[in-house]
Short mmCIF file of C-alpha atoms in Angstrom, two decimals:
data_model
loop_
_atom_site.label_atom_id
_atom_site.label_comp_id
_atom_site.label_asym_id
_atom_site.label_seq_id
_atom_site.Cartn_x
_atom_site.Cartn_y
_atom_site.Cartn_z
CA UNK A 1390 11.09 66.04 179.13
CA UNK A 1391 13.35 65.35 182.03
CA UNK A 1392 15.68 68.31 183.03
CA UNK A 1393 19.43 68.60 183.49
CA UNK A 1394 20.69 66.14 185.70
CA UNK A 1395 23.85 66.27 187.68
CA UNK A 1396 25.75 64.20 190.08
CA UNK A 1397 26.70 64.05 193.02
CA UNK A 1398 24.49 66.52 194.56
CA UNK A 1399 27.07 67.61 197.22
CA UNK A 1400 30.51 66.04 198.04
CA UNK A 1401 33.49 66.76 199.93
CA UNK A 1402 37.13 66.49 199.30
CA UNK A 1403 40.31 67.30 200.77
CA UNK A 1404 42.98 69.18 199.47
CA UNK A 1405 45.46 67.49 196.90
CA UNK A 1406 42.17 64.85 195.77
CA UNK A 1407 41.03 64.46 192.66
CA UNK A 1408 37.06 64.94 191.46
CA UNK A 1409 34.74 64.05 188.79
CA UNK A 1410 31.21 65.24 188.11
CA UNK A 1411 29.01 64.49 186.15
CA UNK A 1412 26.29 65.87 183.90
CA UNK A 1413 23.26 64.14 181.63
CA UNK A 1414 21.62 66.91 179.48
CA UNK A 1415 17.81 67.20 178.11
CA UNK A 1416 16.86 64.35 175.68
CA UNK A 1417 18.28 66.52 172.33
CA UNK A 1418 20.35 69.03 173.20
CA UNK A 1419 24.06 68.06 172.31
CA UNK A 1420 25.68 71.35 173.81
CA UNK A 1421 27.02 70.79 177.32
CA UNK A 1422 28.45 74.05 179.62
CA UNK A 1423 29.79 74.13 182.91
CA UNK A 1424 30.44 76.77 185.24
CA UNK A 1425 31.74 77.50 188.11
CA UNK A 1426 29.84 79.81 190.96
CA UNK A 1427 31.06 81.43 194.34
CA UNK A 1428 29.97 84.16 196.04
CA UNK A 1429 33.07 86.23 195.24
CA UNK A 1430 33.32 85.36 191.54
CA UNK A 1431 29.72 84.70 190.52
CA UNK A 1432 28.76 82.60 187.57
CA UNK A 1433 32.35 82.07 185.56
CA UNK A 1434 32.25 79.67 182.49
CA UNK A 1435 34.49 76.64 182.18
CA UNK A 1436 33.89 74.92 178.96
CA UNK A 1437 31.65 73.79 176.53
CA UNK A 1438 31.01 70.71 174.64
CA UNK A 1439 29.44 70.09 171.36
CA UNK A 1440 29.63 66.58 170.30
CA UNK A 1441 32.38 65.58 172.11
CA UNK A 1442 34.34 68.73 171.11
CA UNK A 1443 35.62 71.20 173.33
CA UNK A 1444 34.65 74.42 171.69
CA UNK A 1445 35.24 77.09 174.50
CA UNK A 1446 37.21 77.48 177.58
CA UNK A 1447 36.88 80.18 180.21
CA UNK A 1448 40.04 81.35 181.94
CA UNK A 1449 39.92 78.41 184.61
CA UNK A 1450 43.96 76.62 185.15
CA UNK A 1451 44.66 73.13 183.49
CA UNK A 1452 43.22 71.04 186.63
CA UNK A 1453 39.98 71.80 185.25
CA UNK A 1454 38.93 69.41 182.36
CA UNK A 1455 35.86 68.22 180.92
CA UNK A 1456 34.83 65.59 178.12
CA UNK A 1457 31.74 64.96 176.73
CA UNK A 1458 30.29 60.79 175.57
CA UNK A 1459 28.83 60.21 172.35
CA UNK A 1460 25.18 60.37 174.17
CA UNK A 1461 25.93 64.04 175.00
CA UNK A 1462 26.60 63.16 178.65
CA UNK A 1463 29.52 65.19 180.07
CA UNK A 1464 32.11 65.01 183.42
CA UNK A 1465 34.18 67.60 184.74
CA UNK A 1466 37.25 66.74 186.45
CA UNK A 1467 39.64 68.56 189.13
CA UNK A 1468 42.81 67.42 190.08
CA UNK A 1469 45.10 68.44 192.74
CA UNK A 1470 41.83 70.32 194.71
CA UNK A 1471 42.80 73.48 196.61
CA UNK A 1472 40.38 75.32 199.12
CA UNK A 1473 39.34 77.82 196.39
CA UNK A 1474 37.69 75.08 194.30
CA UNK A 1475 35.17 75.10 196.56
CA UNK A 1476 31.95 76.24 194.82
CA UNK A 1477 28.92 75.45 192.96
CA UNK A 1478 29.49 73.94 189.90
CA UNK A 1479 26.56 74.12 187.40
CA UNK A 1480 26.03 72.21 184.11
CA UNK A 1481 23.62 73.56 181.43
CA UNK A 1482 22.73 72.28 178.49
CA UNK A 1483 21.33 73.65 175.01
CA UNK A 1484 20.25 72.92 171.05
CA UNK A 1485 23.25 74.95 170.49
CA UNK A 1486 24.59 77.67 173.10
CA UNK A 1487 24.86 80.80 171.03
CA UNK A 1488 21.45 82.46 170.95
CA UNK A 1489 19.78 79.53 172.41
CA UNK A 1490 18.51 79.33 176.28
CA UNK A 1491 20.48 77.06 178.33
CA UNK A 1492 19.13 74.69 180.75
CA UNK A 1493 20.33 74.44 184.65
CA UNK A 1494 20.82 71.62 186.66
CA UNK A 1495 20.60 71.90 189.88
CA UNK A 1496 24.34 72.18 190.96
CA UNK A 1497 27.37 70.09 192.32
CA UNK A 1498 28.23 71.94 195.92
CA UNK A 1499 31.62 71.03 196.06
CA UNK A 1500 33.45 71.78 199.57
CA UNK A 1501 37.38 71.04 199.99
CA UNK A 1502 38.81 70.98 203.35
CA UNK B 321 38.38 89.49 177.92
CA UNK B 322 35.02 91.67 177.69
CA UNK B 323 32.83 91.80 180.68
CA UNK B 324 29.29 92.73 181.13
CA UNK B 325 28.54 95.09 184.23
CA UNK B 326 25.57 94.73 186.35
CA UNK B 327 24.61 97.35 188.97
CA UNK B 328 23.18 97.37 191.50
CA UNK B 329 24.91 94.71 193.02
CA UNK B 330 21.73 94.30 195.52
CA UNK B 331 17.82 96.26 196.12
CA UNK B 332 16.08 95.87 198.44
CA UNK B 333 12.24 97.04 198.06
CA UNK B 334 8.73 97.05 199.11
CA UNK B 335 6.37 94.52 197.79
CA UNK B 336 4.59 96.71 195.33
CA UNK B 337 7.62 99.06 194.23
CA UNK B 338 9.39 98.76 191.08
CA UNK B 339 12.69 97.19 190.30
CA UNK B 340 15.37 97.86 187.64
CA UNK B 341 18.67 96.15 187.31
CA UNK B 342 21.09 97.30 184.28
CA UNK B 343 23.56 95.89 182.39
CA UNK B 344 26.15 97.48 180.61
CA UNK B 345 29.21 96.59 178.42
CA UNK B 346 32.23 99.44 177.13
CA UNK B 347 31.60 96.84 173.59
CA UNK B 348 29.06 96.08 171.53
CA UNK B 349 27.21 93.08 172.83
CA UNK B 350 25.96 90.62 170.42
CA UNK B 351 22.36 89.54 172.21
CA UNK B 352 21.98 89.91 176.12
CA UNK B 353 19.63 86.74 178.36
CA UNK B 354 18.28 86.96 181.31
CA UNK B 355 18.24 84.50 183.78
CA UNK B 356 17.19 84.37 187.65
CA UNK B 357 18.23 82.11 190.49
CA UNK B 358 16.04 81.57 193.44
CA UNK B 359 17.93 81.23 196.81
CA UNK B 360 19.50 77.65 196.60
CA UNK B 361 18.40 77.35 193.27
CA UNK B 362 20.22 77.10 189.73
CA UNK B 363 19.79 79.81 186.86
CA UNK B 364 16.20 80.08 185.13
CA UNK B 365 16.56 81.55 181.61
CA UNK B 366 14.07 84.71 181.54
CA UNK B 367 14.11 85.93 177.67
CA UNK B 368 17.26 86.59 175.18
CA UNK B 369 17.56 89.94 173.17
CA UNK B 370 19.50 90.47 169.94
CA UNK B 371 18.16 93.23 168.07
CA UNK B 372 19.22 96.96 168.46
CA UNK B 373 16.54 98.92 170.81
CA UNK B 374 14.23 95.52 171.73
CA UNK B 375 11.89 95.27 173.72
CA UNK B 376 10.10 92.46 175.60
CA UNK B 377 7.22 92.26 178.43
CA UNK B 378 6.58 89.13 180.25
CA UNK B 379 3.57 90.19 182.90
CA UNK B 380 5.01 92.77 184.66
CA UNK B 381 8.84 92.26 183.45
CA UNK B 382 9.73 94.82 181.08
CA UNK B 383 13.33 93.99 178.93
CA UNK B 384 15.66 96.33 176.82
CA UNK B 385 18.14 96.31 174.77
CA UNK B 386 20.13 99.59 174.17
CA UNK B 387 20.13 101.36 170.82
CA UNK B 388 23.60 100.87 170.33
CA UNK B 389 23.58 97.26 171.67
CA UNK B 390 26.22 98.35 175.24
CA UNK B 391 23.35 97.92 177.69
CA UNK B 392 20.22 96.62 178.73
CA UNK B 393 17.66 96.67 181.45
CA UNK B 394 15.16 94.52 183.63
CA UNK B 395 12.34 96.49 184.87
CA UNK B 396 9.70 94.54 187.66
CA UNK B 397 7.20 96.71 187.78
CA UNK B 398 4.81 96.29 191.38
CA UNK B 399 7.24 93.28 192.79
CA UNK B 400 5.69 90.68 194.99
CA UNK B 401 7.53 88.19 197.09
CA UNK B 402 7.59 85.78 194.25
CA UNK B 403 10.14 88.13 192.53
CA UNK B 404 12.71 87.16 195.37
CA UNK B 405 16.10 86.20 193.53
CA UNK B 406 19.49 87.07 191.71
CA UNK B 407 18.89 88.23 188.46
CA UNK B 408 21.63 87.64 185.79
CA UNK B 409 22.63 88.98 182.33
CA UNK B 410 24.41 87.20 180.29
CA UNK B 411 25.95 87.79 176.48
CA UNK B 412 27.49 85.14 173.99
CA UNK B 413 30.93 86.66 174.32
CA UNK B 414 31.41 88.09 170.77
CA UNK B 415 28.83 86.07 169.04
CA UNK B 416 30.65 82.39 170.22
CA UNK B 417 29.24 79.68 172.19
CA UNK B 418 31.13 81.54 175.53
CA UNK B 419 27.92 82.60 178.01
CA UNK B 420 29.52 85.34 180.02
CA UNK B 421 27.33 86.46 182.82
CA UNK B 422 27.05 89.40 184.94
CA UNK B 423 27.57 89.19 188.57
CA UNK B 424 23.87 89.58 189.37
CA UNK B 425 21.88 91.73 190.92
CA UNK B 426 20.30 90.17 194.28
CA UNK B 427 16.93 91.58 194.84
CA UNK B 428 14.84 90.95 198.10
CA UNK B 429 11.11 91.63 199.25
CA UNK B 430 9.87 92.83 202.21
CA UNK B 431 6.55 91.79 202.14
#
């Protein structure tokens, strides 16, 4: 089975811009996370996504927003990008997320200037 | 909202000594997983735990969960330079789909 895919790899915005990235989970698994990770704040959860529904959201302001496509594939968008967005933002996906093993992708390394 | 503590924040051994990171939570956690993240790398899932006083081996990783469900351990024992990493806990925050994770414990090898 193919992995977690997510893209872009790496990408760089400037303040006040907008971003989307995007996330393809494992062949099955219908449960999408994303997090955010710094050095400072570690691994902090965003959302997840169970077909299509939004069915938990970390402490993260209303910039941050997510959907998720009826083939399980999900985005993450920031709007109005400030320096502290700046981070590693990880998708994971799962059967289900509670008690199950989630799945990394390798990462969206997101720098704002 | 509940948090999961993970000390030591970094270790730094021998190739060949032990290693034991801990997690612990002022609540009763509903399952702890492990996970580890090479440098530059994403987060591997290691093993999940949900009942009271488990444990799991994997080779020479030994994993606990406390009695009363409020902590848990990793234990390397003999680490080689393959062991290199951050190693993260991480509980379904009270039993929902929310993966709350500890901030990690970095561990490096001298060889």
């Amino acid at each position: 089975k193919a992995g977690v895919t997510q893209t872009p790899r790496y990408l760089i915005k400037t303040r006040g811009q907008q971003v989307t990235l995007s996330c393809s989970p494992i062949s099955g698994h219908r449960s999408v996370s994303w997090y955010q990770q710094t050095p400072g704040q570690g691994l902090q959860f965003l959302f997840e996504y169970f077909s299509e529904t939004q069915r938990n959201k970390g402490n993260f302001p209303g910039r941050f927003s997510g959907r998720q496509f009826s083939n399980s594939r999900s985005e993450m968008n920031v709007s109005t990008l400030e320096l502290g967005d700046s981070a590693l933002y990880l998708c994971a996906s799962s059967l289900t997320t509670r008690n199950y093993e989630q799945y990394f992708g390798p990462g969206t390394r997101l720098t704002v200037t | 909202g509940q948090q999961v503590m993970q000390i030591p924040q970094y270790q730094h051994v021998q190739e060949g000594e032990d290693f034991t990171t801990y997690c612990n939570s002022s609540t009763t956690l509903s399952n702890i997983q492990w996970y580890k993240q090479r440098p530059g790398g994403h987060p591997v899932f290691l093993i999940q735990l949900v009942k009271s006083g488990e444990v799991k081996k994997q080779k020479r990783l030994t994993f606990q969960f406390g009695e009363e469900k409020k902590n848990s351990s990793l234990h390397i024992t003999a680490t080689q330079t393959t062991d290199v990493g951050t190693y993260f806990c991480a509980e379904n925050q009270g039993g929902s789909e929310k993966l709350v994770f500890g901030k990690g414990t970095k561990l490096t090898v001298n060889p």
